[in-house]
Amino acid sequence: MTRTHAPHAHMVENAHVNAADYDKMYAASVADPAAFWGEHGKRIDWIKPYTRVKDVSYDFGNVSIKWYDDGTLNVSANCIDRHLAARGDQTAIIWEPDSPDDDALHITYRDLHKATCKMANVLKDMGVEKGDRVVIYMPMIPEAAYAMLACARIGAIHSIVFAGFSPDALAARVNGCGAKVVITADQAPRGGRNTPLKTNADKALANCDDSVKTLVVRRTGADVPWSDRDHDYNALSATASDTCEPTEVNAEDPLFILYTSGSTGQPKGVVHTTGGYLVYAAMTHQITFDYHDGDIYWCTADVGWVTGHSYIVYGPLANGATTLMFEGVPTYPDASRFWQICEKHKVSQFYTAPTAIRALMGQGDEFVKKADLSSLKLLGTVGEPINPEAWEWYNDVVGGGRCPIVDTWWQTETGGHLMTPLPGAHETKPGAAQRPFFGIEPVVLDPTSGEEIEGNGVEGVLCIKDSWPGQMRTVWGDHERFEQTYFSDYKGYYFTGDGCRRDQDGDYWITGRVDDVINVSGHRMGTAEVESALVAHDKVAEAAVVGYPHNIKGQGIYCYVTLMSGEEPSEDLRKELRTWVRNEIGPIASPDLIQWAPGLPKTRSGKIMRRILRKIAEDDFGALGDTSTLADPSVVDDLIANRMNKG
Ligand code: WTA
């Protein structure tokens, strides 16, 4: 029996959208998308207003997605300049450093304007022009936001690489998008430790074209190696002009590329464009979080992920909000850090990942209770399903029972929230993504027939029927892969890669990925990437990687490894492989469990049967299914006998 939570009375009264508004607006949004989005496009400022709103084809072989495509605008002017007259002295960004002993910064919209213009001028002087790619590999410092906005200001396309990624992963992305400049910092302080970002960038750039330049922000002032390609941001920005005319770009010019994992091959560059993305990020930020003037909004994500793009930087700043950026981790110096920050900066909306909630829940209530959380009005979660226990704890202990929880389901590809309860409109159900945002038409498909399953109380694959302005437009440099990945399995729909259930009331529950993507601590990872890292080790003959349920991380990384003949399994080798994968991809891809597998279950045609490996890792032997098609069914017995995930 699901416990439900009625919307709080003050929300019903004051929220931007109540239940009646939702029903009316939703109906209008799907009845006439062009009229609906034509109106909401006015949320942002256009240089040349659009006359066309929507021009979309989901036809496989001919997929094309365009919104507002005869309009022109500039994103940084929308996020900064247009607020200057009314709120130049309002704080745009509150920056909270890794160590609570260091001072926080309050950056006003006026400050942000100057800093962004300076960075834009520095980039221009380095030869960056409209359409050029700039990779950002940065700690969570204000300069990361300046860098994004500076690129947007001059029409350059940024591609942020999470600072936890390895030099190899960085090099692949720099090369993948043909970046002209990499913006980085000397070091990235996190949890009291300094990651040597500049050194990592140097290692990466050894595998990139010599013409790639770097712009280095001094965060800690540590001594770092310096070469001809390096440019000192602190020195250059000191003398750069603090004005820079925003470049006019088309609504469909790319704003950014963000590499994300898929079920096969290496990560792909998701391309988001300018106009539709900004409209969607701004609208969802305002309505999902019920943001009002004066609120202090905090999303704990990193700008290296899409959540940081849409809901730390672009959405909030387009709305003239005050957005908090935190450099550190939830458990440093101790497990009360998040709550101390909420108290210190009087945070109104707090948005984090279930993995953080579960980890902090495990530390006990005392860490929460010693902070004054009375400023909180709303809580949000993102990135993975939240289990009802964690939801209830978040609701009771963090929110004091006063704050609605928005469980936002969306993806790197979607640009913004696709499904979430709205705080003033919906009775929430712990663990459900619930209702579509405006303009979103979710459908549940039968995985075999591809037919829509009508009615309630049904389960299947989750697809979306029509486009919305924040949707990705293509895979960088590979439109065919875009069509193959999202439009080929179920013709005429956008395929999300997730499974879902529509319950008796018509609410949606995400049941997890139906492909070979796993979700580890809210980080999305392709099992194929971890496999290719493992087999790159010279003692590994073969590897298969699956997810398994993990109490804190949601899913853990379970690796079956077949060694080269003559190699002996050992604890040391396990450690060596873990370190190897961390170096190849980054700490987030570190294997949790490695099982030595003398053989892997394969069909007679040599295809690894991952379904079986998944079941073994999940300790679900009863459901192994048909193993008679295996070339050698006895390998399964060995794998079961030696599985790692005991107890
Ligand atoms: C999963 C993160 C359940 C889902 C914004 C999706 C979720 C993938 C939720 C995208 C949620 C995200 N409930 N599952 N509220 N939010 N997911 O691209 O499997 O890093 O497909 O985007 O995370 O991950 P991505």
XYZ file of C-alpha atoms and ligand atoms in Angstrom:
672
model
C 0.000 0.000 0.000
C 1.568 3.289 -1.068
C 1.474 6.072 1.462
C 0.522 9.282 -0.274
C 1.192 12.855 0.772
C -1.330 15.545 -0.061
C 0.091 18.838 -1.314
C 0.709 21.283 1.520
C -2.007 23.901 1.908
C 0.341 26.884 1.596
C 1.683 25.426 -1.657
C -1.760 24.857 -3.098
C -2.483 28.470 -2.331
C 0.741 30.131 -3.422
C 2.464 27.894 -5.940
C 2.868 28.984 -9.541
C 0.793 25.966 -10.563
C -2.014 24.315 -8.585
C -4.014 21.224 -9.542
C -6.554 23.085 -11.647
C -3.809 25.057 -13.421
C -1.908 21.853 -14.098
C -4.846 20.130 -15.710
C -5.705 23.117 -17.835
C -2.137 23.866 -18.887
C -1.290 20.237 -19.560
C -4.323 19.780 -21.769
C -3.474 22.940 -23.678
C 0.179 21.930 -24.046
C -0.596 18.658 -25.776
C -3.617 19.877 -27.727
C -1.647 22.637 -29.450
C 2.081 22.469 -28.691
C 2.942 25.290 -31.092
C 0.515 27.682 -29.400
C 1.599 26.620 -25.907
C 5.329 26.859 -26.539
C 4.877 29.952 -28.677
C 3.541 31.640 -25.576
C 6.150 30.210 -23.165
C 8.971 31.105 -25.519
C 8.351 34.648 -24.342
C 9.836 33.756 -20.970
C 13.194 34.657 -22.436
C 14.423 37.635 -24.445
C 14.949 37.311 -28.165
C 17.067 39.536 -30.346
C 14.985 38.630 -33.364
C 11.676 37.103 -32.261
C 10.663 33.754 -33.742
C 7.695 33.358 -36.009
C 7.988 29.561 -36.263
C 7.682 27.541 -33.051
C 7.934 23.854 -33.813
C 9.286 21.908 -36.741
C 9.824 18.281 -35.805
C 10.035 14.931 -37.534
C 10.499 11.681 -35.599
C 10.552 9.638 -38.825
C 13.439 7.198 -38.640
C 15.988 8.089 -41.310
C 14.756 11.645 -41.346
C 14.739 12.747 -37.703
C 14.925 16.500 -37.354
C 14.069 18.581 -34.302
C 13.797 22.352 -34.443
C 12.185 24.865 -32.139
C 11.900 28.631 -32.615
C 14.235 28.191 -35.545
C 13.936 31.644 -37.085
C 14.566 33.398 -33.760
C 17.907 34.720 -32.538
C 19.128 35.356 -29.013
C 22.051 35.122 -26.636
C 21.949 32.890 -23.576
C 24.368 34.896 -21.453
C 22.387 38.082 -22.113
C 19.307 36.187 -20.922
C 21.060 34.866 -17.826
C 22.780 38.125 -16.900
C 22.247 41.363 -18.840
C 18.479 41.394 -18.803
C 18.503 41.233 -14.994
C 20.959 44.085 -14.486
C 18.468 46.945 -14.354
C 16.165 45.395 -11.781
C 18.541 43.160 -9.830
C 22.106 44.189 -10.528
C 22.897 44.126 -6.814
C 21.067 40.894 -6.094
C 23.211 37.830 -5.485
C 23.233 35.614 -8.548
C 25.615 32.968 -7.237
C 26.445 32.057 -3.661
C 29.666 30.096 -3.684
C 30.408 27.835 -0.740
C 34.001 26.535 -0.719
C 35.170 23.048 0.140
C 36.349 24.062 3.598
C 33.819 25.704 5.915
C 36.724 27.742 7.332
C 37.091 29.631 4.061
C 34.793 32.492 3.153
C 31.739 32.024 0.978
C 31.307 34.431 -1.935
C 28.194 36.345 -2.889
C 28.431 37.196 -6.566
C 25.878 39.772 -7.713
C 24.421 39.880 -11.200
C 26.632 42.926 -11.797
C 29.735 41.001 -10.675
C 28.682 38.070 -12.817
C 28.336 40.331 -15.825
C 31.869 41.692 -15.413
C 33.454 38.331 -14.756
C 31.697 36.706 -17.699
C 32.643 39.520 -20.056
C 36.270 39.300 -18.944
C 36.379 35.559 -19.500
C 34.674 36.021 -22.883
C 37.302 38.567 -23.909
C 40.121 36.290 -22.768
C 38.673 33.457 -24.859
C 38.320 35.736 -27.860
C 41.942 36.804 -27.486
C 42.886 33.140 -27.506
C 41.222 32.852 -30.879
C 37.889 31.313 -29.886
C 35.132 32.182 -32.328
C 31.449 31.459 -32.736
C 30.875 27.728 -33.239
C 34.275 26.714 -31.807
C 34.328 24.104 -29.063
C 35.716 24.763 -25.589
C 36.159 21.974 -23.049
C 35.669 22.920 -19.406
C 37.419 20.671 -16.854
C 36.960 22.513 -13.618
C 36.274 22.329 -9.915
C 32.936 23.661 -8.669
C 34.130 27.253 -8.522
C 32.438 30.402 -9.842
C 34.872 30.431 -12.767
C 33.172 27.259 -14.050
C 29.925 29.220 -14.376
C 31.777 32.200 -15.874
C 33.334 29.846 -18.403
C 29.963 28.414 -19.462
C 28.399 31.845 -19.753
C 31.455 33.291 -21.504
C 31.233 30.589 -24.164
C 27.533 31.289 -24.562
C 28.293 34.987 -24.803
C 30.559 34.584 -27.812
C 28.611 31.749 -29.404
C 31.234 29.099 -28.615
C 30.009 25.602 -27.740
C 31.125 24.294 -24.367
C 31.621 20.706 -23.416
C 32.097 20.167 -19.703
C 34.023 17.135 -18.563
C 33.417 16.205 -14.926
C 36.604 16.883 -12.939
C 36.524 13.307 -11.632
C 37.198 11.904 -15.096
C 40.638 10.562 -15.906
C 43.110 12.093 -18.391
C 42.170 9.405 -20.941
C 38.474 10.189 -20.656
C 39.265 13.893 -20.972
C 41.430 13.339 -24.053
C 38.684 11.323 -25.735
C 36.231 14.170 -25.219
C 38.633 16.922 -26.294
C 39.348 14.991 -29.474
C 35.724 13.954 -29.927
C 34.483 17.511 -30.212
C 37.657 19.010 -31.702
C 38.079 21.544 -28.906
C 40.253 24.602 -29.459
C 40.684 25.440 -25.785
C 40.496 23.533 -22.508
C 39.647 25.608 -19.453
C 40.925 24.042 -16.248
C 42.301 24.926 -12.812
C 45.512 24.202 -10.975
C 43.785 21.950 -8.466
C 40.300 20.915 -7.414
C 39.795 20.836 -3.639
C 37.130 18.324 -2.607
C 36.597 16.829 0.790
C 39.916 18.235 2.003
C 41.922 16.668 -0.815
C 43.261 18.401 -3.895
C 42.853 16.700 -7.260
C 45.691 17.723 -9.591
C 43.468 18.935 -12.417
C 46.165 20.760 -14.359
C 48.445 17.728 -14.259
C 45.557 15.552 -15.465
C 44.833 18.006 -18.244
C 48.508 17.950 -19.262
C 48.419 14.156 -19.455
C 45.269 14.291 -21.538
C 46.617 16.917 -23.895
C 49.678 14.804 -24.599
C 47.188 12.763 -26.648
C 45.548 15.724 -28.364
C 46.503 18.059 -31.169
C 49.347 20.452 -30.347
C 47.167 23.388 -31.308
C 44.820 22.894 -28.324
C 45.369 25.699 -25.797
C 44.613 25.734 -22.099
C 43.299 28.488 -19.872
C 44.245 27.801 -16.266
C 42.395 29.243 -13.271
C 44.419 29.524 -10.074
C 42.231 27.928 -7.444
C 44.746 26.877 -4.805
C 47.817 28.645 -6.169
C 49.776 25.399 -6.151
C 52.876 25.220 -8.314
C 51.933 23.522 -11.567
C 53.964 22.659 -14.649
C 53.634 25.307 -17.342
C 54.114 25.119 -21.101
C 53.565 27.211 -24.202
C 49.985 26.103 -24.588
C 49.048 27.367 -21.108
C 47.370 30.724 -20.487
C 47.000 32.197 -17.011
C 43.381 33.149 -16.435
C 44.058 35.223 -13.338
C 46.668 37.343 -15.083
C 44.713 37.721 -18.336
C 41.380 38.521 -16.747
C 42.972 41.193 -14.555
C 43.632 43.288 -17.637
C 40.772 42.133 -19.909
C 37.896 44.509 -20.577
C 34.813 43.888 -18.448
C 32.400 44.525 -21.267
C 31.748 42.246 -24.197
C 28.869 42.545 -26.616
C 26.802 39.318 -26.642
C 26.964 37.493 -29.968
C 23.634 36.969 -31.731
C 23.073 33.276 -32.369
C 20.255 31.282 -33.914
C 17.864 29.386 -31.651
C 19.142 26.170 -33.208
C 22.866 26.937 -32.867
C 24.433 24.527 -30.361
C 24.845 25.823 -26.816
C 26.702 22.827 -25.461
C 27.814 19.266 -25.955
C 27.749 16.895 -23.003
C 29.177 13.417 -23.289
C 27.042 10.715 -21.744
C 27.078 6.936 -21.573
C 24.951 4.701 -23.705
C 24.433 0.977 -23.921
C 27.115 0.466 -26.533
C 30.467 1.909 -27.414
C 32.069 5.036 -26.073
C 30.117 7.975 -24.623
C 28.311 10.114 -27.141
C 28.207 13.889 -27.371
C 24.662 14.976 -26.625
C 24.010 18.274 -28.417
C 21.696 20.871 -26.927
C 20.849 24.021 -28.808
C 20.104 27.507 -27.613
C 16.518 28.754 -27.689
C 14.374 25.750 -26.855
C 16.823 24.504 -24.236
C 16.796 27.803 -22.362
C 13.010 28.134 -22.473
C 12.625 24.614 -21.110
C 15.325 24.904 -18.428
C 13.906 28.208 -17.211
C 10.301 27.064 -17.159
C 10.949 23.759 -15.396
C 13.206 25.452 -12.855
C 10.530 27.970 -11.968
C 7.583 25.594 -11.856
C 9.000 22.329 -10.530
C 10.846 24.044 -7.687
C 8.194 26.714 -7.336
C 10.900 29.349 -7.352
C 9.871 32.816 -6.229
C 11.876 36.033 -6.000
C 13.977 36.104 -2.858
C 14.322 32.332 -2.612
C 17.776 30.815 -2.201
C 17.975 27.772 -4.401
C 20.572 25.025 -4.075
C 21.212 22.110 -6.378
C 24.074 19.945 -5.093
C 25.020 18.484 -8.479
C 28.291 19.170 -10.265
C 28.312 21.308 -13.392
C 29.948 18.313 -15.069
C 26.512 16.669 -15.285
C 23.390 17.853 -17.052
C 21.726 18.628 -13.724
C 24.411 21.222 -13.087
C 23.921 22.740 -16.536
C 20.155 23.119 -16.362
C 19.577 23.550 -12.651
C 22.648 25.250 -11.220
C 23.432 27.597 -14.068
C 21.063 28.079 -16.996
C 17.567 27.602 -15.528
C 18.098 29.556 -12.305
C 20.067 32.395 -13.883
C 17.588 32.762 -16.749
C 14.986 33.270 -14.020
C 17.066 35.861 -12.130
C 17.361 33.500 -9.185
C 19.987 33.184 -6.469
C 21.707 29.853 -7.035
C 24.160 28.205 -4.672
C 27.276 26.446 -5.907
C 29.065 24.112 -3.521
C 32.611 23.016 -4.127
C 32.781 20.172 -1.629
C 31.178 16.916 -0.585
C 28.304 16.117 1.810
C 30.515 14.409 4.378
C 33.353 16.895 4.822
C 34.312 17.893 7.463
C 31.425 15.733 8.667
C 27.990 14.463 7.676
C 26.274 17.680 8.716
C 27.851 19.778 5.962
C 24.808 19.931 3.654
C 22.575 20.930 6.534
C 25.072 23.476 7.863
C 25.107 25.084 4.432
C 21.296 25.157 4.296
C 21.292 26.912 7.657
C 24.132 29.298 6.841
C 22.674 30.515 3.552
C 18.987 30.093 4.434
C 18.350 27.753 1.545
C 14.715 27.567 0.406
C 14.862 24.830 -2.249
C 17.259 21.924 -1.896
C 17.828 19.493 -4.765
C 20.054 16.415 -4.472
C 20.482 12.766 -5.477
C 18.984 9.763 -3.674
C 22.463 8.305 -3.183
C 23.421 11.303 -1.033
C 20.186 11.014 0.922
C 20.796 7.318 1.596
C 24.388 7.910 2.641
C 23.428 10.728 5.004
C 20.477 8.804 6.379
C 22.959 6.091 7.357
C 24.908 8.599 9.454
C 21.979 9.157 11.802
C 19.504 11.965 12.403
C 21.730 13.936 14.774
C 23.685 15.479 11.927
C 20.491 16.911 10.497
C 18.893 17.885 13.757
C 21.733 20.069 14.904
C 21.103 22.435 11.987
C 18.270 24.942 11.755
C 16.475 23.965 8.560
C 13.479 26.239 8.982
C 14.277 28.122 5.758
C 13.592 25.027 3.625
C 10.374 25.125 1.594
C 10.861 22.365 -0.943
C 13.070 19.323 -1.504
C 13.956 17.623 -4.755
C 15.665 14.471 -5.964
C 17.166 13.495 -9.277
C 19.255 10.921 -11.073
C 17.936 7.555 -9.955
C 14.903 6.001 -8.356
C 14.480 6.849 -4.679
C 13.445 4.064 -2.332
C 10.429 4.879 -0.158
C 12.456 4.620 3.106
C 14.895 7.282 1.944
C 11.990 9.393 0.666
C 10.221 9.260 4.027
C 13.416 10.109 5.892
C 14.046 13.058 3.585
C 10.461 14.174 4.121
C 10.363 13.767 7.903
C 13.878 14.451 9.112
C 15.175 16.949 6.554
C 11.903 18.554 5.506
C 10.288 18.392 8.937
C 7.133 17.207 7.187
C 6.648 20.766 5.861
C 8.318 20.498 2.464
C 6.944 18.881 -0.671
C 9.363 16.535 -2.437
C 9.726 16.671 -6.197
C 11.173 13.444 -7.591
C 12.289 14.633 -11.001
C 12.768 12.099 -13.758
C 14.730 13.232 -16.788
C 17.931 12.592 -18.720
C 20.962 14.294 -20.229
C 19.103 13.977 -23.517
C 15.958 15.697 -22.310
C 17.546 18.975 -21.166
C 15.082 19.339 -18.300
C 12.501 17.538 -16.185
C 10.080 15.318 -18.136
C 8.168 13.891 -15.212
C 7.804 15.130 -11.663
C 5.079 15.908 -9.198
C 4.440 19.659 -8.991
C 4.505 20.932 -5.418
C 1.201 22.776 -5.445
C -0.654 20.357 -7.684
C 0.012 16.726 -6.947
C -0.427 14.322 -4.109
C 3.011 12.712 -3.924
C 3.784 9.010 -3.772
C 7.243 8.101 -2.427
C 9.266 6.678 -5.298
C 7.028 7.736 -8.167
C 8.096 10.166 -10.887
C 4.399 10.745 -11.246
C 3.177 13.166 -13.851
C 4.456 14.518 -17.136
C 5.591 18.114 -17.343
C 3.788 20.343 -19.821
C 4.040 19.184 -23.384
C 5.366 15.731 -22.461
C 3.353 12.740 -23.661
C 4.731 9.574 -22.065
C 3.654 6.265 -23.532
C 4.172 2.744 -22.232
C 5.096 0.349 -25.017
C 5.083 -3.400 -25.198
C 8.812 -4.214 -25.578
C 8.149 -6.974 -28.072
C 5.408 -5.637 -30.287
C 6.255 -1.953 -29.848
C 2.540 -1.267 -29.475
C 1.244 1.319 -27.016
C -0.252 -0.226 -23.907
C -3.334 1.735 -23.020
C -4.991 2.125 -19.658
C -3.685 2.084 -16.100
C -2.005 -0.606 -14.045
C 0.413 -1.452 -16.882
C 4.151 -1.830 -17.342
C 6.533 -1.624 -20.299
C 9.130 0.520 -22.004
C 8.920 4.262 -21.629
C 8.826 6.352 -24.773
C 7.781 9.931 -25.454
C 5.385 10.651 -28.234
C 6.267 14.133 -29.331
C 9.091 16.623 -28.989
C 9.582 19.363 -26.375
C 11.848 22.406 -26.663
C 14.601 21.081 -24.358
C 15.176 17.875 -26.295
C 18.660 17.012 -27.584
C 19.018 17.612 -31.311
C 21.723 15.215 -32.390
C 24.850 13.329 -31.367
C 27.864 15.527 -32.077
C 29.231 14.517 -35.450
C 27.041 11.429 -35.741
C 23.396 12.084 -36.535
C 22.981 8.472 -37.587
C 23.910 7.270 -34.106
C 21.330 9.714 -32.725
C 18.599 8.193 -34.861
C 19.747 4.631 -34.169
C 19.878 5.117 -30.418
C 16.630 6.938 -29.837
C 14.339 6.445 -32.824
C 15.022 3.049 -34.363
C 13.662 0.505 -31.851
C 10.222 2.056 -31.569
C 9.414 3.950 -34.730
C 7.813 7.336 -34.336
C 8.715 7.717 -30.662
C 11.647 8.985 -28.608
C 12.936 5.904 -26.739
C 14.149 6.789 -23.232
C 16.006 3.569 -22.408
C 13.963 3.320 -19.197
C 11.239 0.925 -18.212
C 8.177 2.170 -16.370
C 4.908 1.308 -14.769
C 1.720 3.358 -14.942
C -0.226 2.634 -11.788
C -3.967 2.517 -11.211
C -4.103 6.283 -10.760
C -2.153 7.018 -13.923
C 1.067 7.885 -12.056
C 4.384 6.829 -13.554
C 7.069 4.836 -11.743
C 10.482 4.463 -13.361
C 11.601 0.857 -13.054
C 15.181 1.393 -14.242
C 17.133 1.063 -17.460
C 16.160 -1.574 -19.964
C 19.533 -1.353 -21.713
C 23.127 -1.895 -20.620
C 23.392 1.409 -18.827
C 23.807 1.333 -15.068
C 23.285 4.063 -12.540
C 25.941 4.185 -9.849
C 25.457 6.844 -7.179
C 23.315 8.759 -9.636
C 26.122 8.632 -12.238
C 25.203 7.089 -15.472
C 27.616 4.551 -16.895
C 27.755 2.214 -19.834
C 28.770 -1.298 -18.833
C 30.552 -1.464 -22.195
C 32.901 1.347 -21.129
C 33.969 -0.497 -17.976
C 34.380 -3.705 -19.985
C 36.596 -2.053 -22.543
C 38.711 -0.532 -19.757
C 39.122 -3.977 -18.176
C 40.082 -5.785 -21.354
C 42.656 -3.081 -22.078
C 44.625 -4.566 -19.145
C 47.127 -7.090 -20.444
C 46.218 -9.801 -17.931
C 42.522 -9.702 -18.826
C 41.191 -11.876 -21.607
C 37.527 -11.062 -21.323
C 35.173 -9.104 -19.097
C 31.462 -8.649 -18.631
C 30.047 -5.942 -16.390
C 26.575 -5.648 -14.895
C 24.875 -3.653 -12.154
C 23.683 -5.123 -8.854
C 21.574 -3.612 -6.077
C 23.702 -1.554 -3.677
C 22.322 -0.029 -0.468
C 23.917 3.377 -0.844
C 24.899 3.674 -4.482
C 21.630 2.352 -5.873
C 23.611 0.113 -8.195
C 27.126 -1.198 -7.780
C 29.520 -2.315 -10.516
C 29.879 -6.095 -10.719
C 32.623 -7.369 -13.026
C 33.127 -10.905 -14.285
C 36.719 -11.204 -15.413
C 38.376 -13.997 -17.354
C 42.153 -13.839 -17.066
C 44.660 -14.632 -19.802
C 45.766 -18.220 -19.571
C 48.684 -18.558 -17.194
C 47.566 -15.597 -15.039
C 46.697 -16.410 -11.435
C 43.791 -14.675 -9.704
C 44.785 -12.883 -6.498
C 43.655 -10.111 -4.165
C 46.530 -7.995 -5.465
C 45.330 -8.405 -9.015
C 41.838 -7.377 -7.944
C 43.281 -4.189 -6.475
C 45.362 -3.640 -9.568
C 42.290 -3.929 -11.819
C 40.333 -1.521 -9.667
C 43.106 1.047 -9.875
C 43.388 0.394 -13.584
C 39.730 1.187 -14.233
C 39.924 4.297 -12.049
C 42.827 5.488 -14.147
C 41.175 4.613 -17.439
C 37.803 6.236 -16.724
C 37.739 7.827 -13.264
C 36.943 6.952 -9.642
C 33.187 6.820 -10.342
C 33.744 3.735 -12.514
C 35.698 1.839 -9.865
C 34.507 -1.809 -9.766
C 32.779 -2.788 -6.535
C 33.026 -6.529 -7.025
C 35.297 -8.522 -9.296
C 34.556 -12.198 -9.774
C 37.089 -14.413 -11.502
C 35.191 -16.210 -14.221
C 36.960 -19.104 -15.916
C 34.203 -18.906 -18.532
C 31.330 -16.565 -19.382
C 27.873 -17.789 -20.367
C 27.691 -17.497 -24.136
C 25.271 -18.552 -26.789
C 26.545 -20.890 -29.468
C 27.077 -17.858 -31.651
C 29.373 -16.390 -28.995
C 27.132 -13.687 -27.574
C 27.485 -13.137 -23.817
C 24.145 -13.686 -22.083
C 24.101 -10.724 -19.762
C 20.637 -11.526 -18.493
C 22.146 -14.507 -16.684
C 25.080 -12.525 -15.342
C 22.708 -9.874 -14.056
C 20.618 -12.465 -12.248
C 23.660 -14.037 -10.633
C 24.923 -10.639 -9.479
C 21.464 -9.853 -8.132
C 21.390 -13.160 -6.247
C 18.249 -14.117 -8.140
C 19.052 -17.631 -9.294
C 15.449 -18.737 -9.369
C 14.906 -16.451 -12.330
C 17.849 -17.488 -14.481
C 15.473 -18.475 -17.250
C 16.339 -20.674 -20.133
C 20.023 -21.647 -20.151
C 19.677 -24.409 -22.713
C 20.876 -22.198 -25.564
C 24.245 -21.761 -23.875
C 27.273 -23.276 -25.533
C 28.415 -24.606 -22.148
C 25.712 -24.472 -19.459
C 28.145 -25.669 -16.776
C 29.871 -22.258 -16.591
C 26.748 -20.973 -14.895
C 27.181 -23.381 -11.974
C 30.717 -22.212 -11.477
C 29.653 -18.570 -11.537
C 26.900 -19.206 -9.004
C 29.225 -21.131 -6.699
C 31.774 -18.344 -6.730
C 29.640 -15.249 -6.760
C 30.961 -12.278 -4.803
C 27.824 -10.655 -3.566
C 27.227 -12.916 -0.608
C 25.034 -11.667 2.204
C 17.690 7.698 -14.280
C 20.170 12.698 -15.002
C 14.275 7.296 -11.501
C 16.946 7.122 -15.473
C 19.179 13.860 -14.944
C 17.420 7.990 -16.616
C 15.869 8.419 -12.714
C 18.851 8.265 -16.242
C 15.429 9.659 -12.192
C 19.367 9.536 -16.825
C 14.342 9.638 -11.255
C 17.050 10.027 -13.583
N 13.806 8.431 -10.947
N 15.294 7.253 -12.372
N 13.876 10.732 -10.682
N 16.179 10.628 -12.749
N 16.889 8.695 -13.557
O 21.434 11.255 -18.205
O 17.338 5.783 -15.650
O 22.627 11.250 -15.966
O 17.317 7.376 -17.870
O 20.413 12.371 -16.312
O 18.858 8.315 -14.811
O 20.626 9.865 -16.301
P 21.365 11.183 -16.726
